Amino acid sequence: MSSASPIFSQFRHKPLAASEERTYIEVMDTATTNDHPSFDDILENFELLDDWEDRYRYVIELGKMLEPLPDALRTPDTKVQGCVSQVWLATTVHPDGVPRLSFVGDSDAHIVRGLIAILFAIYSGKTANEILDIDAVATLGELHLNDHLTPQRSNGLKAMVTRIRADAERANAGAA
């Protein structure tokens, strides 16, 4: 296994203090850059953390990397149904021949924001067909999240995956 990603290194050397409001990881812009951790980086970092308290802190830090969601995108159309927390996901389809999707999103819950960041690491920048080919249960299962999330959060995560897949299906239908 390779060494930890630079993002994780920043996290490891600067522990999260409950009273601090600083971000130790740079902001993640999934819409215009690929300057964010890949799912493989996240998985590797998860494996390096010894307990779930540290993993939760890491997930929260991933959520802090997300670009702020503009208020104009906090609409009923972008709100994800089936989540206990408020969650908004907006999809941009880049139709250069084969539709490629990118996402922006937000939540009012810190841990859910981190889950959104993980989903973006899995899906953002991929073609609609690639998104539809991803087995989300197996991929997310590599992180063992279902063993450590409440049933409500697990249902919300499924709702977000369902929404991303539906957007990919619509993108494919629009390209036909």
JSON list of N, CA, C and O in Angstrom, two decimals, residues 78-138:
[
{"chain": "A", "resi": 78, "resn": "THR", "atom": "N", "xyz": [-33.30, 20.54, -6.06]},
{"chain": "A", "resi": 78, "resn": "THR", "atom": "CA", "xyz": [-32.00, 19.98, -5.72]},
{"chain": "A", "resi": 78, "resn": "THR", "atom": "C", "xyz": [-32.01, 19.28, -4.36]},
{"chain": "A", "resi": 78, "resn": "THR", "atom": "O", "xyz": [-31.04, 18.61, -4.02]},
{"chain": "A", "resi": 79, "resn": "LYS", "atom": "N", "xyz": [-33.09, 19.44, -3.62]},
{"chain": "A", "resi": 79, "resn": "LYS", "atom": "CA", "xyz": [-33.16, 18.79, -2.30]},
{"chain": "A", "resi": 79, "resn": "LYS", "atom": "C", "xyz": [-33.37, 17.29, -2.48]},
{"chain": "A", "resi": 79, "resn": "LYS", "atom": "O", "xyz": [-34.19, 16.85, -3.29]},
{"chain": "A", "resi": 80, "resn": "VAL", "atom": "N", "xyz": [-32.60, 16.51, -1.74]},
{"chain": "A", "resi": 80, "resn": "VAL", "atom": "CA", "xyz": [-32.69, 15.05, -1.83]},
{"chain": "A", "resi": 80, "resn": "VAL", "atom": "C", "xyz": [-33.75, 14.58, -0.85]},
{"chain": "A", "resi": 80, "resn": "VAL", "atom": "O", "xyz": [-33.67, 14.85, 0.35]},
{"chain": "A", "resi": 81, "resn": "GLN", "atom": "N", "xyz": [-34.74, 13.89, -1.38]},
{"chain": "A", "resi": 81, "resn": "GLN", "atom": "CA", "xyz": [-35.80, 13.33, -0.55]},
{"chain": "A", "resi": 81, "resn": "GLN", "atom": "C", "xyz": [-35.32, 12.02, 0.06]},
{"chain": "A", "resi": 81, "resn": "GLN", "atom": "O", "xyz": [-34.59, 11.28, -0.57]},
{"chain": "A", "resi": 82, "resn": "GLY", "atom": "N", "xyz": [-35.72, 11.75, 1.29]},
{"chain": "A", "resi": 82, "resn": "GLY", "atom": "CA", "xyz": [-35.34, 10.51, 1.94]},
{"chain": "A", "resi": 82, "resn": "GLY", "atom": "C", "xyz": [-34.20, 10.67, 2.92]},
{"chain": "A", "resi": 82, "resn": "GLY", "atom": "O", "xyz": [-33.74, 9.68, 3.50]},
{"chain": "A", "resi": 83, "resn": "CYS", "atom": "N", "xyz": [-33.72, 11.89, 3.10]},
{"chain": "A", "resi": 83, "resn": "CYS", "atom": "CA", "xyz": [-32.65, 12.16, 4.05]},
{"chain": "A", "resi": 83, "resn": "CYS", "atom": "C", "xyz": [-33.25, 12.86, 5.26]},
{"chain": "A", "resi": 83, "resn": "CYS", "atom": "O", "xyz": [-34.06, 13.76, 5.12]},
{"chain": "A", "resi": 84, "resn": "VAL", "atom": "N", "xyz": [-32.85, 12.44, 6.45]},
{"chain": "A", "resi": 84, "resn": "VAL", "atom": "CA", "xyz": [-33.31, 13.10, 7.67]},
{"chain": "A", "resi": 84, "resn": "VAL", "atom": "C", "xyz": [-32.72, 14.51, 7.73]},
{"chain": "A", "resi": 84, "resn": "VAL", "atom": "O", "xyz": [-33.41, 15.46, 8.03]},
{"chain": "A", "resi": 85, "resn": "SER", "atom": "N", "xyz": [-31.44, 14.63, 7.43]},
{"chain": "A", "resi": 85, "resn": "SER", "atom": "CA", "xyz": [-30.80, 15.94, 7.34]},
{"chain": "A", "resi": 85, "resn": "SER", "atom": "C", "xyz": [-31.22, 16.59, 6.03]},
{"chain": "A", "resi": 85, "resn": "SER", "atom": "O", "xyz": [-31.65, 15.91, 5.10]},
{"chain": "A", "resi": 86, "resn": "GLN", "atom": "N", "xyz": [-31.07, 17.88, 5.96]},
{"chain": "A", "resi": 86, "resn": "GLN", "atom": "CA", "xyz": [-31.32, 18.55, 4.69]},
{"chain": "A", "resi": 86, "resn": "GLN", "atom": "C", "xyz": [-30.11, 18.35, 3.80]},
{"chain": "A", "resi": 86, "resn": "GLN", "atom": "O", "xyz": [-28.98, 18.60, 4.22]},
{"chain": "A", "resi": 87, "resn": "VAL", "atom": "N", "xyz": [-30.35, 17.88, 2.58]},
{"chain": "A", "resi": 87, "resn": "VAL", "atom": "CA", "xyz": [-29.29, 17.61, 1.63]},
{"chain": "A", "resi": 87, "resn": "VAL", "atom": "C", "xyz": [-29.71, 18.16, 0.28]},
{"chain": "A", "resi": 87, "resn": "VAL", "atom": "O", "xyz": [-30.84, 17.95, -0.16]},
{"chain": "A", "resi": 88, "resn": "TRP", "atom": "N", "xyz": [-28.78, 18.87, -0.34]},
{"chain": "A", "resi": 88, "resn": "TRP", "atom": "CA", "xyz": [-28.99, 19.39, -1.69]},
{"chain": "A", "resi": 88, "resn": "TRP", "atom": "C", "xyz": [-27.88, 18.86, -2.59]},
{"chain": "A", "resi": 88, "resn": "TRP", "atom": "O", "xyz": [-26.71, 18.92, -2.23]},
{"chain": "A", "resi": 89, "resn": "LEU", "atom": "N", "xyz": [-28.27, 18.36, -3.76]},
{"chain": "A", "resi": 89, "resn": "LEU", "atom": "CA", "xyz": [-27.31, 17.91, -4.77]},
{"chain": "A", "resi": 89, "resn": "LEU", "atom": "C", "xyz": [-27.71, 18.53, -6.10]},
{"chain": "A", "resi": 89, "resn": "LEU", "atom": "O", "xyz": [-28.85, 18.40, -6.54]},
{"chain": "A", "resi": 90, "resn": "ALA", "atom": "N", "xyz": [-26.77, 19.20, -6.73]},
{"chain": "A", "resi": 90, "resn": "ALA", "atom": "CA", "xyz": [-27.00, 19.77, -8.06]},
{"chain": "A", "resi": 90, "resn": "ALA", "atom": "C", "xyz": [-26.01, 19.12, -9.02]},
{"chain": "A", "resi": 90, "resn": "ALA", "atom": "O", "xyz": [-24.83, 18.98, -8.71]},
{"chain": "A", "resi": 91, "resn": "THR", "atom": "N", "xyz": [-26.53, 18.71, -10.15]},
{"chain": "A", "resi": 91, "resn": "THR", "atom": "CA", "xyz": [-25.73, 18.00, -11.14]},
{"chain": "A", "resi": 91, "resn": "THR", "atom": "C", "xyz": [-25.54, 18.86, -12.37]},
{"chain": "A", "resi": 91, "resn": "THR", "atom": "O", "xyz": [-26.49, 19.48, -12.85]},
{"chain": "A", "resi": 92, "resn": "THR", "atom": "N", "xyz": [-24.33, 18.87, -12.88]},
{"chain": "A", "resi": 92, "resn": "THR", "atom": "CA", "xyz": [-24.04, 19.51, -14.15]},
{"chain": "A", "resi": 92, "resn": "THR", "atom": "C", "xyz": [-23.65, 18.41, -15.13]},
{"chain": "A", "resi": 92, "resn": "THR", "atom": "O", "xyz": [-22.82, 17.56, -14.81]},
{"chain": "A", "resi": 93, "resn": "VAL", "atom": "N", "xyz": [-24.29, 18.42, -16.28]},
{"chain": "A", "resi": 93, "resn": "VAL", "atom": "CA", "xyz": [-23.98, 17.45, -17.33]},
{"chain": "A", "resi": 93, "resn": "VAL", "atom": "C", "xyz": [-23.14, 18.16, -18.38]},
{"chain": "A", "resi": 93, "resn": "VAL", "atom": "O", "xyz": [-23.55, 19.18, -18.93]},
{"chain": "A", "resi": 94, "resn": "HIS", "atom": "N", "xyz": [-21.97, 17.60, -18.64]},
{"chain": "A", "resi": 94, "resn": "HIS", "atom": "CA", "xyz": [-21.07, 18.12, -19.67]},
{"chain": "A", "resi": 94, "resn": "HIS", "atom": "C", "xyz": [-21.24, 17.20, -20.87]},
{"chain": "A", "resi": 94, "resn": "HIS", "atom": "O", "xyz": [-20.74, 16.08, -20.86]},
{"chain": "A", "resi": 95, "resn": "PRO", "atom": "N", "xyz": [-21.96, 17.66, -21.92]},
{"chain": "A", "resi": 95, "resn": "PRO", "atom": "CA", "xyz": [-22.36, 16.77, -23.01]},
{"chain": "A", "resi": 95, "resn": "PRO", "atom": "C", "xyz": [-21.36, 16.64, -24.16]},
{"chain": "A", "resi": 95, "resn": "PRO", "atom": "O", "xyz": [-21.77, 16.42, -25.29]},
{"chain": "A", "resi": 96, "resn": "ASP", "atom": "N", "xyz": [-20.09, 16.73, -23.91]},
{"chain": "A", "resi": 96, "resn": "ASP", "atom": "CA", "xyz": [-19.09, 16.64, -24.97]},
{"chain": "A", "resi": 96, "resn": "ASP", "atom": "C", "xyz": [-19.06, 15.22, -25.55]},
{"chain": "A", "resi": 96, "resn": "ASP", "atom": "O", "xyz": [-18.18, 14.43, -25.22]},
{"chain": "A", "resi": 97, "resn": "GLY", "atom": "N", "xyz": [-20.01, 14.89, -26.40]},
{"chain": "A", "resi": 97, "resn": "GLY", "atom": "CA", "xyz": [-20.09, 13.56, -26.99]},
{"chain": "A", "resi": 97, "resn": "GLY", "atom": "C", "xyz": [-20.78, 12.60, -26.06]},
{"chain": "A", "resi": 97, "resn": "GLY", "atom": "O", "xyz": [-21.91, 12.20, -26.27]},
{"chain": "A", "resi": 98, "resn": "VAL", "atom": "N", "xyz": [-20.11, 12.22, -25.00]},
{"chain": "A", "resi": 98, "resn": "VAL", "atom": "CA", "xyz": [-20.67, 11.32, -23.99]},
{"chain": "A", "resi": 98, "resn": "VAL", "atom": "C", "xyz": [-20.92, 12.15, -22.74]},
{"chain": "A", "resi": 98, "resn": "VAL", "atom": "O", "xyz": [-20.02, 12.85, -22.28]},
{"chain": "A", "resi": 99, "resn": "PRO", "atom": "N", "xyz": [-22.14, 12.09, -22.21]},
{"chain": "A", "resi": 99, "resn": "PRO", "atom": "CA", "xyz": [-22.40, 12.93, -21.04]},
{"chain": "A", "resi": 99, "resn": "PRO", "atom": "C", "xyz": [-21.53, 12.57, -19.84]},
{"chain": "A", "resi": 99, "resn": "PRO", "atom": "O", "xyz": [-21.44, 11.42, -19.45]},
{"chain": "A", "resi": 100, "resn": "ARG", "atom": "N", "xyz": [-20.86, 13.59, -19.31]},
{"chain": "A", "resi": 100, "resn": "ARG", "atom": "CA", "xyz": [-20.02, 13.46, -18.12]},
{"chain": "A", "resi": 100, "resn": "ARG", "atom": "C", "xyz": [-20.65, 14.35, -17.06]},
{"chain": "A", "resi": 100, "resn": "ARG", "atom": "O", "xyz": [-21.06, 15.47, -17.34]},
{"chain": "A", "resi": 101, "resn": "LEU", "atom": "N", "xyz": [-20.71, 13.85, -15.82]},
{"chain": "A", "resi": 101, "resn": "LEU", "atom": "CA", "xyz": [-21.41, 14.57, -14.76]},
{"chain": "A", "resi": 101, "resn": "LEU", "atom": "C", "xyz": [-20.45, 15.07, -13.69]},
{"chain": "A", "resi": 101, "resn": "LEU", "atom": "O", "xyz": [-19.47, 14.41, -13.38]},
{"chain": "A", "resi": 102, "resn": "SER", "atom": "N", "xyz": [-20.77, 16.24, -13.16]},
{"chain": "A", "resi": 102, "resn": "SER", "atom": "CA", "xyz": [-20.09, 16.76, -11.98]},
{"chain": "A", "resi": 102, "resn": "SER", "atom": "C", "xyz": [-21.17, 17.25, -11.03]},
{"chain": "A", "resi": 102, "resn": "SER", "atom": "O", "xyz": [-22.31, 17.50, -11.43]},
{"chain": "A", "resi": 103, "resn": "PHE", "atom": "N", "xyz": [-20.80, 17.36, -9.77]},
{"chain": "A", "resi": 103, "resn": "PHE", "atom": "CA", "xyz": [-21.79, 17.63, -8.74]},
{"chain": "A", "resi": 103, "resn": "PHE", "atom": "C", "xyz": [-21.31, 18.70, -7.77]},
{"chain": "A", "resi": 103, "resn": "PHE", "atom": "O", "xyz": [-20.12, 18.87, -7.54]},
{"chain": "A", "resi": 104, "resn": "VAL", "atom": "N", "xyz": [-22.28, 19.41, -7.20]},
{"chain": "A", "resi": 104, "resn": "VAL", "atom": "CA", "xyz": [-22.06, 20.26, -6.04]},
{"chain": "A", "resi": 104, "resn": "VAL", "atom": "C", "xyz": [-23.15, 19.89, -5.06]},
{"chain": "A", "resi": 104, "resn": "VAL", "atom": "O", "xyz": [-24.24, 19.44, -5.45]},
{"chain": "A", "resi": 105, "resn": "GLY", "atom": "N", "xyz": [-22.87, 20.06, -3.79]},
{"chain": "A", "resi": 105, "resn": "GLY", "atom": "CA", "xyz": [-23.87, 19.69, -2.81]},
{"chain": "A", "resi": 105, "resn": "GLY", "atom": "C", "xyz": [-23.55, 20.23, -1.44]},
{"chain": "A", "resi": 105, "resn": "GLY", "atom": "O", "xyz": [-22.46, 20.76, -1.20]},
{"chain": "A", "resi": 106, "resn": "ASP", "atom": "N", "xyz": [-24.51, 20.06, -0.55]},
{"chain": "A", "resi": 106, "resn": "ASP", "atom": "CA", "xyz": [-24.35, 20.54, 0.81]},
{"chain": "A", "resi": 106, "resn": "ASP", "atom": "C", "xyz": [-25.36, 19.84, 1.70]},
{"chain": "A", "resi": 106, "resn": "ASP", "atom": "O", "xyz": [-26.33, 19.25, 1.22]},
{"chain": "A", "resi": 107, "resn": "SER", "atom": "N", "xyz": [-25.11, 19.94, 2.99]},
{"chain": "A", "resi": 107, "resn": "SER", "atom": "CA", "xyz": [-26.03, 19.43, 4.00]},
{"chain": "A", "resi": 107, "resn": "SER", "atom": "C", "xyz": [-25.92, 20.30, 5.23]},
{"chain": "A", "resi": 107, "resn": "SER", "atom": "O", "xyz": [-24.90, 20.96, 5.45]},
{"chain": "A", "resi": 108, "resn": "ASP", "atom": "N", "xyz": [-26.95, 20.26, 6.04]},
{"chain": "A", "resi": 108, "resn": "ASP", "atom": "CA", "xyz": [-26.91, 20.98, 7.31]},
{"chain": "A", "resi": 108, "resn": "ASP", "atom": "C", "xyz": [-26.25, 20.16, 8.41]},
{"chain": "A", "resi": 108, "resn": "ASP", "atom": "O", "xyz": [-26.10, 20.62, 9.53]},
{"chain": "A", "resi": 109, "resn": "ALA", "atom": "N", "xyz": [-25.82, 18.93, 8.09]},
{"chain": "A", "resi": 109, "resn": "ALA", "atom": "CA", "xyz": [-25.16, 18.06, 9.06]},
{"chain": "A", "resi": 109, "resn": "ALA", "atom": "C", "xyz": [-23.71, 17.82, 8.62]},
{"chain": "A", "resi": 109, "resn": "ALA", "atom": "O", "xyz": [-23.47, 17.46, 7.46]},
{"chain": "A", "resi": 110, "resn": "HIS", "atom": "N", "xyz": [-22.77, 18.00, 9.53]},
{"chain": "A", "resi": 110, "resn": "HIS", "atom": "CA", "xyz": [-21.35, 17.87, 9.19]},
{"chain": "A", "resi": 110, "resn": "HIS", "atom": "C", "xyz": [-20.99, 16.49, 8.66]},
{"chain": "A", "resi": 110, "resn": "HIS", "atom": "O", "xyz": [-20.27, 16.38, 7.67]},
{"chain": "A", "resi": 111, "resn": "ILE", "atom": "N", "xyz": [-21.45, 15.45, 9.31]},
{"chain": "A", "resi": 111, "resn": "ILE", "atom": "CA", "xyz": [-21.09, 14.10, 8.87]},
{"chain": "A", "resi": 111, "resn": "ILE", "atom": "C", "xyz": [-21.69, 13.82, 7.50]},
{"chain": "A", "resi": 111, "resn": "ILE", "atom": "O", "xyz": [-21.06, 13.18, 6.65]},
{"chain": "A", "resi": 112, "resn": "VAL", "atom": "N", "xyz": [-22.88, 14.32, 7.24]},
{"chain": "A", "resi": 112, "resn": "VAL", "atom": "CA", "xyz": [-23.53, 14.11, 5.94]},
{"chain": "A", "resi": 112, "resn": "VAL", "atom": "C", "xyz": [-22.78, 14.86, 4.85]},
{"chain": "A", "resi": 112, "resn": "VAL", "atom": "O", "xyz": [-22.62, 14.35, 3.74]},
{"chain": "A", "resi": 113, "resn": "ARG", "atom": "N", "xyz": [-22.29, 16.04, 5.16]},
{"chain": "A", "resi": 113, "resn": "ARG", "atom": "CA", "xyz": [-21.44, 16.76, 4.19]},
{"chain": "A", "resi": 113, "resn": "ARG", "atom": "C", "xyz": [-20.24, 15.90, 3.82]},
{"chain": "A", "resi": 113, "resn": "ARG", "atom": "O", "xyz": [-19.83, 15.85, 2.66]},
{"chain": "A", "resi": 114, "resn": "GLY", "atom": "N", "xyz": [-19.65, 15.23, 4.79]},
{"chain": "A", "resi": 114, "resn": "GLY", "atom": "CA", "xyz": [-18.54, 14.33, 4.51]},
{"chain": "A", "resi": 114, "resn": "GLY", "atom": "C", "xyz": [-18.94, 13.16, 3.65]},
{"chain": "A", "resi": 114, "resn": "GLY", "atom": "O", "xyz": [-18.20, 12.74, 2.75]},
{"chain": "A", "resi": 115, "resn": "LEU", "atom": "N", "xyz": [-20.13, 12.62, 3.89]},
{"chain": "A", "resi": 115, "resn": "LEU", "atom": "CA", "xyz": [-20.63, 11.52, 3.05]},
{"chain": "A", "resi": 115, "resn": "LEU", "atom": "C", "xyz": [-20.85, 12.00, 1.62]},
{"chain": "A", "resi": 115, "resn": "LEU", "atom": "O", "xyz": [-20.56, 11.27, 0.66]},
{"chain": "A", "resi": 116, "resn": "ILE", "atom": "N", "xyz": [-21.30, 13.23, 1.47]},
{"chain": "A", "resi": 116, "resn": "ILE", "atom": "CA", "xyz": [-21.46, 13.82, 0.13]},
{"chain": "A", "resi": 116, "resn": "ILE", "atom": "C", "xyz": [-20.09, 13.89, -0.55]},
{"chain": "A", "resi": 116, "resn": "ILE", "atom": "O", "xyz": [-19.95, 13.54, -1.72]},
{"chain": "A", "resi": 117, "resn": "ALA", "atom": "N", "xyz": [-19.08, 14.33, 0.19]},
{"chain": "A", "resi": 117, "resn": "ALA", "atom": "CA", "xyz": [-17.73, 14.40, -0.38]},
{"chain": "A", "resi": 117, "resn": "ALA", "atom": "C", "xyz": [-17.23, 13.03, -0.83]},
{"chain": "A", "resi": 117, "resn": "ALA", "atom": "O", "xyz": [-16.59, 12.91, -1.89]},
{"chain": "A", "resi": 118, "resn": "ILE", "atom": "N", "xyz": [-17.54, 12.00, -0.05]},
{"chain": "A", "resi": 118, "resn": "ILE", "atom": "CA", "xyz": [-17.16, 10.64, -0.45]},
{"chain": "A", "resi": 118, "resn": "ILE", "atom": "C", "xyz": [-17.87, 10.24, -1.73]},
{"chain": "A", "resi": 118, "resn": "ILE", "atom": "O", "xyz": [-17.27, 9.69, -2.66]},
{"chain": "A", "resi": 119, "resn": "LEU", "atom": "N", "xyz": [-19.17, 10.54, -1.82]},
{"chain": "A", "resi": 119, "resn": "LEU", "atom": "CA", "xyz": [-19.91, 10.22, -3.05]},
{"chain": "A", "resi": 119, "resn": "LEU", "atom": "C", "xyz": [-19.34, 10.97, -4.24]},
{"chain": "A", "resi": 119, "resn": "LEU", "atom": "O", "xyz": [-19.23, 10.41, -5.34]},
{"chain": "A", "resi": 120, "resn": "PHE", "atom": "N", "xyz": [-18.96, 12.22, -4.05]},
{"chain": "A", "resi": 120, "resn": "PHE", "atom": "CA", "xyz": [-18.37, 12.98, -5.14]},
{"chain": "A", "resi": 120, "resn": "PHE", "atom": "C", "xyz": [-17.05, 12.38, -5.58]},
{"chain": "A", "resi": 120, "resn": "PHE", "atom": "O", "xyz": [-16.72, 12.37, -6.77]},
{"chain": "A", "resi": 121, "resn": "ALA", "atom": "N", "xyz": [-16.28, 11.85, -4.63]},
{"chain": "A", "resi": 121, "resn": "ALA", "atom": "CA", "xyz": [-15.02, 11.19, -4.97]},
{"chain": "A", "resi": 121, "resn": "ALA", "atom": "C", "xyz": [-15.29, 9.95, -5.83]},
{"chain": "A", "resi": 121, "resn": "ALA", "atom": "O", "xyz": [-14.49, 9.60, -6.70]},
{"chain": "A", "resi": 122, "resn": "ILE", "atom": "N", "xyz": [-16.40, 9.30, -5.58]},
{"chain": "A", "resi": 122, "resn": "ILE", "atom": "CA", "xyz": [-16.76, 8.09, -6.35]},
{"chain": "A", "resi": 122, "resn": "ILE", "atom": "C", "xyz": [-17.29, 8.46, -7.72]},
{"chain": "A", "resi": 122, "resn": "ILE", "atom": "O", "xyz": [-16.93, 7.84, -8.73]},
{"chain": "A", "resi": 123, "resn": "TYR", "atom": "N", "xyz": [-18.16, 9.48, -7.80]},
{"chain": "A", "resi": 123, "resn": "TYR", "atom": "CA", "xyz": [-18.95, 9.72, -9.00]},
{"chain": "A", "resi": 123, "resn": "TYR", "atom": "C", "xyz": [-18.55, 10.92, -9.85]},
{"chain": "A", "resi": 123, "resn": "TYR", "atom": "O", "xyz": [-18.74, 10.90, -11.07]},
{"chain": "A", "resi": 124, "resn": "SER", "atom": "N", "xyz": [-18.10, 12.00, -9.26]},
{"chain": "A", "resi": 124, "resn": "SER", "atom": "CA", "xyz": [-17.93, 13.24, -10.01]},
{"chain": "A", "resi": 124, "resn": "SER", "atom": "C", "xyz": [-16.86, 13.12, -11.09]},
{"chain": "A", "resi": 124, "resn": "SER", "atom": "O", "xyz": [-15.80, 12.53, -10.88]},
{"chain": "A", "resi": 125, "resn": "GLY", "atom": "N", "xyz": [-17.18, 13.64, -12.27]},
{"chain": "A", "resi": 125, "resn": "GLY", "atom": "CA", "xyz": [-16.26, 13.61, -13.40]},
{"chain": "A", "resi": 125, "resn": "GLY", "atom": "C", "xyz": [-16.38, 12.36, -14.25]},
{"chain": "A", "resi": 125, "resn": "GLY", "atom": "O", "xyz": [-15.72, 12.25, -15.28]},
{"chain": "A", "resi": 126, "resn": "LYS", "atom": "N", "xyz": [-17.24, 11.46, -13.85]},
{"chain": "A", "resi": 126, "resn": "LYS", "atom": "CA", "xyz": [-17.41, 10.22, -14.61]},
{"chain": "A", "resi": 126, "resn": "LYS", "atom": "C", "xyz": [-18.54, 10.38, -15.63]},
{"chain": "A", "resi": 126, "resn": "LYS", "atom": "O", "xyz": [-19.40, 11.25, -15.50]},
{"chain": "A", "resi": 127, "resn": "THR", "atom": "N", "xyz": [-18.51, 9.52, -16.65]},
{"chain": "A", "resi": 127, "resn": "THR", "atom": "CA", "xyz": [-19.59, 9.54, -17.63]},
{"chain": "A", "resi": 127, "resn": "THR", "atom": "C", "xyz": [-20.84, 8.95, -16.98]},
{"chain": "A", "resi": 127, "resn": "THR", "atom": "O", "xyz": [-20.76, 8.21, -15.98]},
{"chain": "A", "resi": 128, "resn": "ALA", "atom": "N", "xyz": [-21.97, 9.23, -17.60]},
{"chain": "A", "resi": 128, "resn": "ALA", "atom": "CA", "xyz": [-23.23, 8.69, -17.10]},
{"chain": "A", "resi": 128, "resn": "ALA", "atom": "C", "xyz": [-23.18, 7.16, -17.07]},
{"chain": "A", "resi": 128, "resn": "ALA", "atom": "O", "xyz": [-23.60, 6.54, -16.09]},
{"chain": "A", "resi": 129, "resn": "ASN", "atom": "N", "xyz": [-22.63, 6.55, -18.11]},
{"chain": "A", "resi": 129, "resn": "ASN", "atom": "CA", "xyz": [-22.53, 5.08, -18.13]},
{"chain": "A", "resi": 129, "resn": "ASN", "atom": "C", "xyz": [-21.61, 4.56, -17.03]},
{"chain": "A", "resi": 129, "resn": "ASN", "atom": "O", "xyz": [-21.90, 3.53, -16.41]},
{"chain": "A", "resi": 130, "resn": "GLU", "atom": "N", "xyz": [-20.50, 5.24, -16.78]},
{"chain": "A", "resi": 130, "resn": "GLU", "atom": "CA", "xyz": [-19.60, 4.82, -15.71]},
{"chain": "A", "resi": 130, "resn": "GLU", "atom": "C", "xyz": [-20.31, 4.90, -14.36]},
{"chain": "A", "resi": 130, "resn": "GLU", "atom": "O", "xyz": [-20.16, 4.00, -13.52]},
{"chain": "A", "resi": 131, "resn": "ILE", "atom": "N", "xyz": [-21.07, 5.95, -14.16]},
{"chain": "A", "resi": 131, "resn": "ILE", "atom": "CA", "xyz": [-21.82, 6.10, -12.90]},
{"chain": "A", "resi": 131, "resn": "ILE", "atom": "C", "xyz": [-22.80, 4.95, -12.73]},
{"chain": "A", "resi": 131, "resn": "ILE", "atom": "O", "xyz": [-22.90, 4.36, -11.65]},
{"chain": "A", "resi": 132, "resn": "LEU", "atom": "N", "xyz": [-23.50, 4.63, -13.80]},
{"chain": "A", "resi": 132, "resn": "LEU", "atom": "CA", "xyz": [-24.50, 3.56, -13.72]},
{"chain": "A", "resi": 132, "resn": "LEU", "atom": "C", "xyz": [-23.85, 2.19, -13.53]},
{"chain": "A", "resi": 132, "resn": "LEU", "atom": "O", "xyz": [-24.49, 1.27, -13.01]},
{"chain": "A", "resi": 133, "resn": "ASP", "atom": "N", "xyz": [-22.61, 2.04, -13.92]},
{"chain": "A", "resi": 133, "resn": "ASP", "atom": "CA", "xyz": [-21.90, 0.76, -13.75]},
{"chain": "A", "resi": 133, "resn": "ASP", "atom": "C", "xyz": [-21.32, 0.57, -12.35]},
{"chain": "A", "resi": 133, "resn": "ASP", "atom": "O", "xyz": [-20.91, -0.54, -12.00]},
{"chain": "A", "resi": 134, "resn": "ILE", "atom": "N", "xyz": [-21.27, 1.62, -11.56]},
{"chain": "A", "resi": 134, "resn": "ILE", "atom": "CA", "xyz": [-20.68, 1.53, -10.21]},
{"chain": "A", "resi": 134, "resn": "ILE", "atom": "C", "xyz": [-21.66, 0.83, -9.28]},
{"chain": "A", "resi": 134, "resn": "ILE", "atom": "O", "xyz": [-22.84, 1.20, -9.20]},
{"chain": "A", "resi": 135, "resn": "ASP", "atom": "N", "xyz": [-21.17, -0.18, -8.58]},
{"chain": "A", "resi": 135, "resn": "ASP", "atom": "CA", "xyz": [-21.94, -0.85, -7.54]},
{"chain": "A", "resi": 135, "resn": "ASP", "atom": "C", "xyz": [-21.70, -0.09, -6.24]},
{"chain": "A", "resi": 135, "resn": "ASP", "atom": "O", "xyz": [-20.70, -0.32, -5.55]},
{"chain": "A", "resi": 136, "resn": "ALA", "atom": "N", "xyz": [-22.60, 0.83, -5.93]},
{"chain": "A", "resi": 136, "resn": "ALA", "atom": "CA", "xyz": [-22.41, 1.71, -4.77]},
{"chain": "A", "resi": 136, "resn": "ALA", "atom": "C", "xyz": [-22.36, 0.92, -3.47]},
{"chain": "A", "resi": 136, "resn": "ALA", "atom": "O", "xyz": [-21.57, 1.25, -2.58]},
{"chain": "A", "resi": 137, "resn": "VAL", "atom": "N", "xyz": [-23.17, -0.12, -3.35]},
{"chain": "A", "resi": 137, "resn": "VAL", "atom": "CA", "xyz": [-23.18, -0.90, -2.12]},
{"chain": "A", "resi": 137, "resn": "VAL", "atom": "C", "xyz": [-21.80, -1.52, -1.89]},
{"chain": "A", "resi": 137, "resn": "VAL", "atom": "O", "xyz": [-21.24, -1.45, -0.79]},
{"chain": "A", "resi": 138, "resn": "ALA", "atom": "N", "xyz": [-21.23, -2.11, -2.93]},
{"chain": "A", "resi": 138, "resn": "ALA", "atom": "CA", "xyz": [-19.91, -2.73, -2.80]},
{"chain": "A", "resi": 138, "resn": "ALA", "atom": "C", "xyz": [-18.83, -1.68, -2.57]},
{"chain": "A", "resi": 138, "resn": "ALA", "atom": "O", "xyz": [-17.95, -1.86, -1.71]}
]
